[in-house]
Coordinates of C-alpha atoms in Angstrom, one line a residue:
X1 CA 132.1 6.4 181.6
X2 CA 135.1 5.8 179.6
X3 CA 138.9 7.1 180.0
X4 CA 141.3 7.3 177.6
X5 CA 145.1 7.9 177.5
X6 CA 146.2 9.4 174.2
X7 CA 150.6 9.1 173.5
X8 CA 152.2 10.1 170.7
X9 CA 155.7 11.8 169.6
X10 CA 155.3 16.0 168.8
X11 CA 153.5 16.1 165.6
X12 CA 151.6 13.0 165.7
X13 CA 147.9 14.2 165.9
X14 CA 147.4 13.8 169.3
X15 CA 144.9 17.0 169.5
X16 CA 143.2 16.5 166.5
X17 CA 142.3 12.9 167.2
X18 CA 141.4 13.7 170.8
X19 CA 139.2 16.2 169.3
X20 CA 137.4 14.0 167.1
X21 CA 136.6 11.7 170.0
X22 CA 135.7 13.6 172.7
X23 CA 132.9 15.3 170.3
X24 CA 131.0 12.0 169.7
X25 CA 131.8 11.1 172.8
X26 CA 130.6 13.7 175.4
X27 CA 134.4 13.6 176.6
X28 CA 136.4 16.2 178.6
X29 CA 139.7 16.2 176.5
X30 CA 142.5 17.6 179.0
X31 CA 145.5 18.7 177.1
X32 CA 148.5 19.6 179.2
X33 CA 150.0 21.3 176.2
X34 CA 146.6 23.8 175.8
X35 CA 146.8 24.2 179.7
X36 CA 149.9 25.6 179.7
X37 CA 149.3 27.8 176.3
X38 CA 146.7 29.2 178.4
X39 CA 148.9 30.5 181.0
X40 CA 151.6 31.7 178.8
X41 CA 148.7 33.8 176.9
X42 CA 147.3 35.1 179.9
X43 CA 151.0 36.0 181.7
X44 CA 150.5 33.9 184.5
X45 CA 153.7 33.0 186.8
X46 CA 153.4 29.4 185.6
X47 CA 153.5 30.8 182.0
X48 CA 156.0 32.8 182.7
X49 CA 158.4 29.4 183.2
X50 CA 157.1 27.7 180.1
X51 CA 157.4 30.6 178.1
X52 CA 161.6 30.3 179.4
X53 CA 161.8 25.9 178.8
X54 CA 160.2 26.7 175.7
X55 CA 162.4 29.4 174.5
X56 CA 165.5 27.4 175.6
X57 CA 163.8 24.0 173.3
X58 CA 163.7 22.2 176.7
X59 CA 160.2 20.5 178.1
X60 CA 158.3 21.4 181.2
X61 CA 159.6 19.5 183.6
X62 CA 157.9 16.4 185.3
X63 CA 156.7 17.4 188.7
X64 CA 155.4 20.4 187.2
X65 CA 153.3 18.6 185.0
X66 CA 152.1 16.3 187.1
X67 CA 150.7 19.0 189.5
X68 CA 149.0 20.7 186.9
X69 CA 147.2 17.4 185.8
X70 CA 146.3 16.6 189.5
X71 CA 144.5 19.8 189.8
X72 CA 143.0 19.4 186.3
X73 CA 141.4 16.2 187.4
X74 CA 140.2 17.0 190.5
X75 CA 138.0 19.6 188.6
X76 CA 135.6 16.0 188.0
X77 CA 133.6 17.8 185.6
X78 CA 134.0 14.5 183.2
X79 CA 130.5 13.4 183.6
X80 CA 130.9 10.9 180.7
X81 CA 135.0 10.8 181.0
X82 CA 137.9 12.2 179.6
X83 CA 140.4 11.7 177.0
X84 CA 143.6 12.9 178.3
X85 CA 147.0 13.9 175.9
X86 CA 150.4 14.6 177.2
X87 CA 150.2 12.6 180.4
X88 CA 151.7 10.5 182.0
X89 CA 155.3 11.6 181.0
X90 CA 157.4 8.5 183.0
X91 CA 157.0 5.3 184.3
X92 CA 156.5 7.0 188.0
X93 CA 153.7 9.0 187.0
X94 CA 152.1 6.3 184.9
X95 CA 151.8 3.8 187.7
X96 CA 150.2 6.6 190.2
X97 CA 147.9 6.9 187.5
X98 CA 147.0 3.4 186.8
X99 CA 146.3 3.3 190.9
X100 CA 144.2 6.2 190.6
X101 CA 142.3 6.1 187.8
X102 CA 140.6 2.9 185.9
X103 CA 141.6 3.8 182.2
X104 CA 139.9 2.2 179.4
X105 CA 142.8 2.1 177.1
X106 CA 146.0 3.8 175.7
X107 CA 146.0 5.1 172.2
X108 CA 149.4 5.2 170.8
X109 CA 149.8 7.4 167.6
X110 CA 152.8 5.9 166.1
X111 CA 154.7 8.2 163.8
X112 CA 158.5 7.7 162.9
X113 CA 161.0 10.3 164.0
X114 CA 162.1 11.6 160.2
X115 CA 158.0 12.5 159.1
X116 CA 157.5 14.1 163.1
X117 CA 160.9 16.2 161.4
X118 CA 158.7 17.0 158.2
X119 CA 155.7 17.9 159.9
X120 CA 157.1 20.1 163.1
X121 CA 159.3 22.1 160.6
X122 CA 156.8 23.1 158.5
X123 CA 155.0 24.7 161.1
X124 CA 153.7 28.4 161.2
X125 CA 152.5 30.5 163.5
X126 CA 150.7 33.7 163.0
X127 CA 152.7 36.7 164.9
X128 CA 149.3 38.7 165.6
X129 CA 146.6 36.1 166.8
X130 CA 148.3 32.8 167.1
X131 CA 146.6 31.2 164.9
X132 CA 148.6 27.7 163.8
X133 CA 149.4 26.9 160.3
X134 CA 151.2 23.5 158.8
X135 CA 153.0 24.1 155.0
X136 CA 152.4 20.7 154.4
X137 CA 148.2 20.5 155.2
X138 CA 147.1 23.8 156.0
X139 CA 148.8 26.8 153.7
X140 CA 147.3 30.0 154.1
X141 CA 145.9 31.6 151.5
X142 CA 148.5 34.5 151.0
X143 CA 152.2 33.1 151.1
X144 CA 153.8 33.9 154.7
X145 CA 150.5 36.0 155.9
X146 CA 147.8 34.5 158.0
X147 CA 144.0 34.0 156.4
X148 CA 142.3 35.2 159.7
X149 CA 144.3 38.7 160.2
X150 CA 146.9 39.1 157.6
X151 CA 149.5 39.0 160.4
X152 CA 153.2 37.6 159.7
X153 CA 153.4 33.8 159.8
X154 CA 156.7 32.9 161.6
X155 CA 158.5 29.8 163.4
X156 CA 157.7 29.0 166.8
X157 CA 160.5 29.5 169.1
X158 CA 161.5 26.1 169.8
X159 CA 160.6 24.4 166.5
X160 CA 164.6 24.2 165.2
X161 CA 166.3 21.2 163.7
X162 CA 168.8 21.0 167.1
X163 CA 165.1 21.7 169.8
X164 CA 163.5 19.0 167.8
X165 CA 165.9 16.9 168.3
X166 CA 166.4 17.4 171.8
X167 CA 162.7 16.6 172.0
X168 CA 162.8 13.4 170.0
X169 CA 165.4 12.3 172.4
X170 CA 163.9 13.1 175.5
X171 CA 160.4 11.5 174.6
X172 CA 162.0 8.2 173.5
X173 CA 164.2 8.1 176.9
X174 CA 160.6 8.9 178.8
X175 CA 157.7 7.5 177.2
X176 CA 158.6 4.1 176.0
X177 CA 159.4 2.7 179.0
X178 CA 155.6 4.1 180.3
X179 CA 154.2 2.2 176.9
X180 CA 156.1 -1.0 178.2
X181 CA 154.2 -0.7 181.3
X182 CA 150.9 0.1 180.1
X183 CA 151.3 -2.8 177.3
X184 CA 151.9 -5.5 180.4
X185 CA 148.6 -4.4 181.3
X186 CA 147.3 -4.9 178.1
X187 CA 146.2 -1.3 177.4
X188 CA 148.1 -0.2 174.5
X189 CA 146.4 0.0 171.2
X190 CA 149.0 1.2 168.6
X191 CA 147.8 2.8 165.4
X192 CA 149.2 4.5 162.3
X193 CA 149.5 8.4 162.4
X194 CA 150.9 8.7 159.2
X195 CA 147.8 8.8 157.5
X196 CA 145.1 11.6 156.9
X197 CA 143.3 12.3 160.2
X198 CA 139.6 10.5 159.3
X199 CA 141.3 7.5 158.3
X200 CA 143.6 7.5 162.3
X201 CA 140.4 8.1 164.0
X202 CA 138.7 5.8 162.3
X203 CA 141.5 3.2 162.7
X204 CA 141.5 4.0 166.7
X205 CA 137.4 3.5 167.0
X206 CA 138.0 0.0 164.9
X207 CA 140.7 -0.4 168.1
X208 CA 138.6 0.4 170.8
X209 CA 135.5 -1.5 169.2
X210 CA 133.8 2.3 169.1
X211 CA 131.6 3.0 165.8
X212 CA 132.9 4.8 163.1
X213 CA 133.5 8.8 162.9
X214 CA 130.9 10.3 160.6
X215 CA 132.7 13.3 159.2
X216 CA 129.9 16.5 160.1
X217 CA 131.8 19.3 158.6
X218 CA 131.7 20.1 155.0
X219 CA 135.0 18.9 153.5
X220 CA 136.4 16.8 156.3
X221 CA 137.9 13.8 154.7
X222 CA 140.4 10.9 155.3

């Protein structure tokens, strides 16, 4: 059984390269960001409360979070172990964690603040289905209109130069002092984001002493 800790500043890859591992891997990925998508999609009360920090370019707060991940978790339907991104959020919950759980390492996708800027900006998202777009990788076909329903592409909410920044503050203040920690403890295996997303995964399975992704779509590249 293996667990892993994904980090990583907004824009970094984090679901992408937990993605790529839990496939090969057999793992449960538990994304605290897709959980609460999930309830603002389906109107739920907890949704409802995102759906406001969100608007306002504020996070979820901490004790929030941390309930929703103690629930998660207590699911124990990781049979082979779990790969889990956007938790812990500061020091506090990072040391209940390291009493709780026996983690087999932190992967830190390192990406500085001015190309987390160029990526979160250029995000899209389509107005009709939600589906996600990046002008930088991932252009739709037909400027401004998505490829899947021809709905209006448009900027999510919170993604402004003044909410990003806000963000990019916050996580700093939080999470390094929970890296610090989990480095003491010699868990912390930092790696690159800035490149394409084959050549990051391969860089964290060389880091973990995993074998190598084998790309099994058509087209998916470093």
């Amino acid at each position: 059984m293996r667990k892993y800790v994904i980090m990583g500043v907004q824009g970094s890859g984090k679901g992408t390269q937990s993605a790529l591992l839990a496939g090969d891997l057999d793992l449960v990925h538990i994304s605290v960001g897709d959980i609460f998508r999930w309830h603002v999609k389906n109107h739920t009360k907890l949704g409802a409360q995102v759906r406001r920090l969100v608007a306002a370019g504020e996070l979820v707060g901490d004790d929030l979070v941390e309930d929703v991940v103690s629930d998660r978790l207590h699911l124990h339907d990781w049979n082979y172990g779990f790969i889990i991104d956007g938790f812990p959020r500061n020091r506090r919950q990072a040391e209940f964690f390291l009493e709780s759980y026996d983690i087999d390492g932190v992967i830190h996708l390192d990406l500085p603040d001015e190309e987390v800027r160029r990526r979160v900006l250029a995000r899209r998202l389509c107005s009709r289905c939600g589906m996600d777009y990046n002008l930088i990788a991932h252009r739709p076909s037909t400027e401004g209109r998505c490829d899947v329903c021809g709905g209006e592409l448009v900027t999510r909410t919170d993604d402004t130069p003044d909410a990003l920044a806000r963000r990019l503050r916050d996580y700093h203040t939080k999470i390094d002092p929970v890296l610090e920690l989990f480095r003491r403890k010699e868990y912390v295996m930092t790696v690159d984001a800035r490149a394409g997303k084959t050549t990051v995964q391969q860089a964290i399975r060389a880091s973990l002493g995993l074998p190598p992704h084998t790309p099994s779509r058509p087209g998916e590249t470093a």
